Amino acid sequence: MRLLSVRVLPLFSRHLHPLALPINTLRSVLHTLRSRAETNLQFRRRKNHRLRDYRGFTEVSEEEKRKLVGNVFSSVASKYDLMNDLTSVGLHRLWKDRLISKLGPFPGMKHLDVAGGTGDIAFRVLESIRGVGHKVMHDSFVETEGQTQIFICDINPNMLNIGKKRAIERGYTNSSYLHFVEGDAEALSFEGGSMDGYTIGFGIRNVTHIEKALAEAYRVLKKGGRFLCLELSHFEFPIFKELYDYYSFSIIPVMGELVAGDKESYQYLVESIRQFPKQDVFAQMIVDAGFQSVEYENLVGGVVAIHSGLKL
């Protein structure tokens, strides 16, 4: 039996605890937020059944689900990173930095970032490798660094176009390190045992068959290769769940409407999180795909989790 390990980062400072609030005030606030969130959710369900179809509230065909998800990301592509900044208050940048620190990029590695069309994670991988290069400057290192290959795979061409534009803005116009590839996480075009690392950030909950995506991740990794998944997950603190739900269902879609001009897509994105397997269930799915040393780390009390595993 393979051991699953869990790490949890604290949500609150030891100087500010939720129980420091008067209990009656806290109950009153949470009751109000719960009522408003439930009213808003009931209204959306009556108004737009097709939106709920995106991710499990009502069953639809797999082909229709695939098209609906594609339409969502085509719609929000140009504002995707800006909305990540707004909805996470910039925290997504720290979460991605944490992901890269667990990956441990090295010169000469072949890395695959799936559902990474905008390049946010891939650029961090490359910058991490170049950071090592500035510390160790000799001929053998430069030769090894030149063998580095980072593949950015996304099923949505609009997201890939955003990534290509960002690469140009960062000065990677003629970079031999970066390769943008249109492809499906469930049927990757890469050879088996060809990658040193595999990352997927905020993408695996949108694939139609999670188990197929995990199997493909396992297939393309070399022996000793690392799988890392950064994904919005399930909040651990019941006392604040109502507040989190209210923010998710009532605030984020409004932000989507104001900034990206697309409220419904962000309603889908929120609802897809609630349908994603809980941390321990997803960890077991990674084990079932063949990975060993599987573990996960909760960030911000489980709002986000990083799952990892090794192909041994």
Tab-separated table of C-alpha atoms in Angstrom:
chain	number	residue	atom	x	y	z
A	1	MET	CA	0.000	0.000	0.000
A	2	ARG	CA	1.309	3.423	-0.909
A	3	LEU	CA	1.337	6.067	1.765
A	4	LEU	CA	-0.580	9.295	1.264
A	5	SER	CA	0.803	12.243	3.172
A	6	VAL	CA	-0.803	15.585	3.777
A	7	ARG	CA	0.561	19.017	4.606
A	8	VAL	CA	-1.633	21.887	5.665
A	9	LEU	CA	-0.589	25.528	5.679
A	10	PRO	CA	-2.289	27.689	8.339
A	11	LEU	CA	-5.150	29.895	7.233
A	12	PHE	CA	-5.117	32.381	10.080
A	13	SER	CA	-2.412	34.302	11.855
A	14	ARG	CA	-2.044	33.306	15.494
A	15	HIS	CA	-2.778	36.957	16.275
A	16	LEU	CA	-6.190	36.912	14.562
A	17	HIS	CA	-8.494	33.961	15.123
A	18	PRO	CA	-12.132	33.811	13.984
A	19	LEU	CA	-13.277	32.918	17.479
A	20	ALA	CA	-12.012	36.293	18.647
A	21	LEU	CA	-15.243	37.712	17.240
A	22	PRO	CA	-18.320	37.779	19.497
A	23	ILE	CA	-20.118	34.502	18.817
A	24	ASN	CA	-23.556	36.114	18.378
A	25	THR	CA	-22.158	38.588	15.847
A	26	LEU	CA	-20.415	35.802	13.960
A	27	ARG	CA	-23.591	33.694	13.849
A	28	SER	CA	-25.639	36.640	12.625
A	29	VAL	CA	-23.191	37.450	9.834
A	30	LEU	CA	-22.935	33.839	8.705
A	31	HIS	CA	-26.729	33.411	8.749
A	32	THR	CA	-27.145	36.473	6.537
A	33	LEU	CA	-24.450	35.338	4.122
A	34	ARG	CA	-25.925	31.829	3.965
A	35	SER	CA	-29.385	33.138	3.152
A	36	ARG	CA	-28.119	35.460	0.412
A	37	ALA	CA	-25.923	32.756	-1.102
A	38	GLU	CA	-28.786	30.237	-1.165
A	39	THR	CA	-31.163	32.777	-2.703
A	40	ASN	CA	-28.616	33.656	-5.376
A	41	LEU	CA	-27.932	29.983	-6.159
A	42	GLN	CA	-31.644	29.126	-6.432
A	43	PHE	CA	-32.179	32.085	-8.758
A	44	ARG	CA	-29.339	31.006	-11.037
A	45	ARG	CA	-30.575	27.440	-11.165
A	46	ARG	CA	-34.056	28.542	-12.199
A	47	LYS	CA	-32.727	31.043	-14.728
A	48	ASN	CA	-30.060	29.059	-16.509
A	49	HIS	CA	-30.165	25.270	-16.548
A	50	ARG	CA	-27.570	25.009	-19.334
A	51	LEU	CA	-25.009	26.713	-17.131
A	52	ARG	CA	-25.481	24.032	-14.509
A	53	ASP	CA	-24.986	21.403	-17.196
A	54	TYR	CA	-21.340	22.449	-17.581
A	55	ARG	CA	-20.197	20.372	-14.676
A	56	GLY	CA	-22.550	17.897	-13.191
A	57	PHE	CA	-25.573	19.668	-11.727
A	58	THR	CA	-27.515	18.156	-14.631
A	59	GLU	CA	-26.221	15.352	-16.833
A	60	VAL	CA	-25.311	16.135	-20.447
A	61	SER	CA	-23.474	14.202	-23.121
A	62	GLU	CA	-19.680	14.151	-22.942
A	63	GLU	CA	-19.369	15.807	-26.328
A	64	GLU	CA	-21.665	18.660	-25.316
A	65	LYS	CA	-19.761	19.139	-22.073
A	66	ARG	CA	-16.479	19.322	-23.997
A	67	LYS	CA	-17.889	22.010	-26.292
A	68	LEU	CA	-19.314	24.011	-23.409
A	69	VAL	CA	-16.000	24.044	-21.548
A	70	GLY	CA	-14.212	25.065	-24.766
A	71	ASN	CA	-16.612	27.955	-25.219
A	72	VAL	CA	-15.990	29.136	-21.660
A	73	PHE	CA	-12.234	29.471	-22.115
A	74	SER	CA	-12.529	30.955	-25.578
A	75	SER	CA	-14.732	33.619	-24.038
A	76	VAL	CA	-12.475	34.527	-21.106
A	77	ALA	CA	-9.022	33.971	-22.649
A	78	SER	CA	-8.053	37.633	-23.048
A	79	LYS	CA	-8.901	38.454	-19.429
A	80	TYR	CA	-7.990	35.141	-17.832
A	81	ASP	CA	-4.821	36.204	-15.982
A	82	LEU	CA	-6.326	39.536	-14.915
A	83	MET	CA	-9.329	37.741	-13.469
A	84	ASN	CA	-7.001	35.339	-11.646
A	85	ASP	CA	-5.365	38.352	-10.014
A	86	LEU	CA	-8.696	39.867	-9.010
A	87	THR	CA	-10.496	36.750	-7.797
A	88	SER	CA	-7.516	35.446	-5.800
A	89	VAL	CA	-6.327	38.905	-4.684
A	90	GLY	CA	-3.034	38.086	-6.388
A	91	LEU	CA	-2.494	34.913	-4.363
A	92	HIS	CA	-2.423	32.717	-7.467
A	93	ARG	CA	1.081	34.047	-8.117
A	94	LEU	CA	2.291	32.708	-4.759
A	95	TRP	CA	0.506	29.401	-5.323
A	96	LYS	CA	2.270	28.974	-8.668
A	97	ASP	CA	5.613	29.895	-7.107
A	98	ARG	CA	5.000	27.179	-4.513
A	99	LEU	CA	4.233	24.714	-7.301
A	100	ILE	CA	7.541	25.514	-9.009
A	101	SER	CA	9.471	25.145	-5.765
A	102	LYS	CA	8.068	21.624	-5.390
A	103	LEU	CA	8.914	20.815	-9.011
A	104	GLY	CA	12.569	21.795	-8.663
A	105	PRO	CA	13.324	22.655	-12.321
A	106	PHE	CA	16.835	21.853	-13.537
A	107	PRO	CA	18.874	22.678	-16.648
A	108	GLY	CA	18.323	20.288	-19.515
A	109	MET	CA	14.926	19.056	-18.305
A	110	LYS	CA	12.036	18.273	-20.607
A	111	HIS	CA	8.886	19.590	-18.998
A	112	LEU	CA	5.232	19.483	-19.990
A	113	ASP	CA	2.728	22.034	-18.689
A	114	VAL	CA	-0.826	21.002	-19.552
A	115	ALA	CA	-3.777	23.415	-19.686
A	116	GLY	CA	-1.157	26.133	-19.474
A	117	GLY	CA	-1.979	28.132	-22.570
A	118	THR	CA	-1.224	31.570	-21.130
A	119	GLY	CA	2.261	30.415	-20.168
A	120	ASP	CA	2.110	31.534	-16.546
A	121	ILE	CA	3.551	28.304	-15.135
A	122	ALA	CA	5.874	27.516	-18.045
A	123	PHE	CA	7.524	30.937	-17.833
A	124	ARG	CA	8.173	30.311	-14.142
A	125	VAL	CA	9.802	26.977	-14.949
A	126	LEU	CA	12.107	28.622	-17.492
A	127	GLU	CA	12.944	31.546	-15.210
A	128	SER	CA	13.771	29.137	-12.395
A	129	ILE	CA	16.189	27.259	-14.648
A	130	ARG	CA	17.771	30.500	-15.820
A	131	GLY	CA	18.115	31.577	-12.198
A	132	VAL	CA	20.253	28.518	-11.584
A	133	GLY	CA	22.265	29.431	-14.678
A	134	HIS	CA	23.255	32.794	-13.260
A	135	LYS	CA	24.693	31.067	-10.191
A	136	VAL	CA	26.642	28.401	-12.090
A	137	MET	CA	28.313	29.727	-15.217
A	138	HIS	CA	30.562	27.238	-16.961
A	139	ASP	CA	30.646	25.522	-20.346
A	140	SER	CA	29.074	22.218	-19.324
A	141	PHE	CA	26.185	24.007	-17.647
A	142	VAL	CA	25.513	26.222	-20.664
A	143	GLU	CA	25.467	23.147	-22.882
A	144	THR	CA	23.018	21.387	-20.562
A	145	GLU	CA	20.798	24.455	-20.291
A	146	GLY	CA	20.577	24.558	-24.057
A	147	GLN	CA	18.905	21.140	-24.003
A	148	THR	CA	16.014	22.450	-21.888
A	149	GLN	CA	12.613	21.940	-23.535
A	150	ILE	CA	9.372	23.257	-22.064
A	151	PHE	CA	6.124	22.284	-23.772
A	152	ILE	CA	2.962	24.313	-23.178
A	153	CYS	CA	-0.041	22.204	-24.099
A	154	ASP	CA	-3.606	23.489	-24.192
A	155	ILE	CA	-6.748	22.320	-25.966
A	156	ASN	CA	-7.881	25.904	-26.543
A	157	PRO	CA	-6.089	27.850	-29.326
A	158	ASN	CA	-7.260	31.183	-27.906
A	159	MET	CA	-5.446	30.508	-24.646
A	160	LEU	CA	-2.319	29.461	-26.561
A	161	ASN	CA	-2.399	32.689	-28.578
A	162	ILE	CA	-2.409	34.671	-25.328
A	163	GLY	CA	0.622	32.680	-24.180
A	164	LYS	CA	2.487	33.316	-27.416
A	165	LYS	CA	1.872	37.048	-27.130
A	166	ARG	CA	3.095	37.032	-23.537
A	167	ALA	CA	6.221	35.118	-24.571
A	168	ILE	CA	7.026	37.849	-27.105
A	169	GLU	CA	6.462	40.533	-24.464
A	170	ARG	CA	8.921	38.739	-22.185
A	171	GLY	CA	11.586	38.592	-24.873
A	172	TYR	CA	11.174	34.908	-25.727
A	173	THR	CA	10.491	35.645	-29.416
A	174	ASN	CA	13.112	33.244	-30.769
A	175	SER	CA	13.392	31.029	-27.717
A	176	SER	CA	14.299	27.435	-28.504
A	177	TYR	CA	13.148	26.435	-25.022
A	178	LEU	CA	9.399	27.098	-25.334
A	179	HIS	CA	7.017	25.117	-27.517
A	180	PHE	CA	3.283	25.836	-27.742
A	181	VAL	CA	1.236	22.769	-28.635
A	182	GLU	CA	-2.515	22.458	-29.138
A	183	GLY	CA	-3.564	19.184	-27.566
A	184	ASP	CA	-5.935	17.258	-25.333
A	185	ALA	CA	-4.910	16.295	-21.783
A	186	GLU	CA	-6.723	12.977	-22.273
A	187	ALA	CA	-4.818	12.076	-25.456
A	188	LEU	CA	-1.382	13.697	-25.471
A	189	SER	CA	0.736	13.603	-28.618
A	190	PHE	CA	4.029	13.178	-26.751
A	191	GLU	CA	6.003	9.932	-26.615
A	192	GLY	CA	5.826	7.748	-23.562
A	193	GLY	CA	8.609	8.228	-21.020
A	194	SER	CA	9.727	11.500	-22.597
A	195	MET	CA	9.181	14.105	-19.840
A	196	ASP	CA	11.030	14.853	-16.625
A	197	GLY	CA	8.137	16.854	-15.184
A	198	TYR	CA	4.418	17.366	-15.691
A	199	THR	CA	2.357	20.226	-14.274
A	200	ILE	CA	-1.276	21.171	-14.656
A	201	GLY	CA	-2.617	24.312	-13.006
A	202	PHE	CA	-6.337	25.043	-12.610
A	203	GLY	CA	-7.122	22.727	-15.503
A	204	ILE	CA	-7.719	19.145	-14.493
A	205	ARG	CA	-11.211	19.804	-13.119
A	206	ASN	CA	-12.254	20.832	-16.636
A	207	VAL	CA	-11.285	17.626	-18.424
A	208	THR	CA	-14.098	15.216	-19.210
A	209	HIS	CA	-12.333	12.130	-17.828
A	210	ILE	CA	-9.909	12.938	-15.011
A	211	GLU	CA	-8.670	9.347	-14.858
A	212	LYS	CA	-7.647	9.483	-18.538
A	213	ALA	CA	-5.709	12.707	-18.005
A	214	LEU	CA	-3.894	11.136	-15.052
A	215	ALA	CA	-3.093	8.030	-17.093
A	216	GLU	CA	-1.643	10.214	-19.850
A	217	ALA	CA	0.440	12.149	-17.323
A	218	TYR	CA	1.853	8.864	-16.054
A	219	ARG	CA	2.526	7.604	-19.589
A	220	VAL	CA	4.545	10.611	-20.804
A	221	LEU	CA	6.721	10.898	-17.686
A	222	LYS	CA	10.107	9.244	-17.444
A	223	LYS	CA	10.932	6.961	-14.528
A	224	GLY	CA	11.579	9.307	-11.638
A	225	GLY	CA	9.463	12.033	-13.239
A	226	ARG	CA	7.249	14.195	-11.051
A	227	PHE	CA	3.545	14.949	-11.461
A	228	LEU	CA	2.220	18.162	-9.913
A	229	CYS	CA	-1.324	19.489	-9.964
A	230	LEU	CA	-2.386	22.899	-8.660
A	231	GLU	CA	-6.152	23.103	-8.351
A	232	LEU	CA	-8.894	24.955	-6.542
A	233	SER	CA	-10.240	22.553	-3.975
A	234	HIS	CA	-12.427	22.223	-0.883
A	235	PHE	CA	-12.299	24.601	2.080
A	236	GLU	CA	-11.532	22.908	5.391
A	237	PHE	CA	-13.112	25.302	7.879
A	238	PRO	CA	-16.923	24.873	8.132
A	239	ILE	CA	-17.355	28.071	10.109
A	240	PHE	CA	-16.166	30.096	7.107
A	241	LYS	CA	-17.636	27.913	4.352
A	242	GLU	CA	-20.721	30.127	4.047
A	243	LEU	CA	-18.557	33.203	3.595
A	244	TYR	CA	-16.421	31.429	1.010
A	245	ASP	CA	-19.513	30.204	-0.849
A	246	TYR	CA	-21.016	33.661	-0.857
A	247	TYR	CA	-17.841	35.157	-2.292
A	248	SER	CA	-17.584	32.387	-4.880
A	249	PHE	CA	-21.171	32.333	-6.108
A	250	SER	CA	-22.145	35.972	-5.672
A	251	ILE	CA	-18.976	38.056	-6.079
A	252	ILE	CA	-16.776	36.218	-8.582
A	253	PRO	CA	-19.449	36.003	-11.342
A	254	VAL	CA	-20.101	39.731	-10.952
A	255	MET	CA	-16.365	40.390	-11.343
A	256	GLY	CA	-16.454	38.266	-14.485
A	257	GLU	CA	-19.265	40.353	-15.892
A	258	LEU	CA	-17.600	43.684	-15.096
A	259	VAL	CA	-14.050	42.815	-16.164
A	260	ALA	CA	-14.394	40.085	-18.792
A	261	GLY	CA	-17.955	40.788	-19.912
A	262	ASP	CA	-18.918	37.184	-19.180
A	263	LYS	CA	-20.788	36.382	-15.979
A	264	GLU	CA	-21.954	32.920	-16.974
A	265	SER	CA	-18.467	31.579	-17.676
A	266	TYR	CA	-17.340	32.517	-14.189
A	267	GLN	CA	-20.443	30.971	-12.698
A	268	TYR	CA	-19.349	27.778	-14.436
A	269	LEU	CA	-15.799	28.091	-13.104
A	270	VAL	CA	-17.111	28.413	-9.543
A	271	GLU	CA	-19.539	25.538	-9.900
A	272	SER	CA	-16.867	23.291	-11.419
A	273	ILE	CA	-14.820	23.638	-8.219
A	274	ARG	CA	-17.681	22.265	-6.123
A	275	GLN	CA	-17.943	19.232	-8.390
A	276	PHE	CA	-14.212	18.408	-8.258
A	277	PRO	CA	-13.236	15.470	-5.991
A	278	LYS	CA	-12.121	16.317	-2.469
A	279	GLN	CA	-8.416	16.296	-1.727
A	280	ASP	CA	-8.148	12.758	-0.372
A	281	VAL	CA	-10.331	11.321	-3.138
A	282	PHE	CA	-8.248	12.990	-5.843
A	283	ALA	CA	-5.061	11.776	-4.159
A	284	GLN	CA	-6.368	8.207	-4.384
A	285	MET	CA	-7.129	8.716	-8.072
A	286	ILE	CA	-3.475	9.697	-8.581
A	287	VAL	CA	-2.397	6.526	-6.768
A	288	ASP	CA	-4.742	4.458	-8.933
A	289	ALA	CA	-3.071	5.946	-12.039
A	290	GLY	CA	0.193	4.333	-10.915
A	291	PHE	CA	1.976	7.156	-9.103
A	292	GLN	CA	3.860	6.621	-5.867
A	293	SER	CA	4.819	8.894	-2.966
A	294	VAL	CA	1.517	10.704	-3.490
A	295	GLU	CA	0.830	13.644	-1.225
A	296	TYR	CA	-1.037	16.909	-1.180
A	297	GLU	CA	-0.585	20.267	0.456
A	298	ASN	CA	-3.515	22.518	1.296
A	299	LEU	CA	-3.018	26.249	0.808
A	300	VAL	CA	-5.268	28.876	2.407
A	301	GLY	CA	-7.165	26.225	4.304
A	302	GLY	CA	-7.922	24.072	1.279
A	303	VAL	CA	-9.102	26.788	-1.084
A	304	VAL	CA	-6.246	25.490	-3.237
A	305	ALA	CA	-4.354	22.212	-3.063
A	306	ILE	CA	-1.131	21.001	-4.668
A	307	HIS	CA	-1.084	17.261	-5.346
A	308	SER	CA	2.117	15.509	-6.289
A	309	GLY	CA	3.314	12.048	-7.200
A	310	LEU	CA	6.324	10.257	-8.658
A	311	LYS	CA	6.585	7.719	-11.455
A	312	LEU	CA	8.943	5.109	-10.048
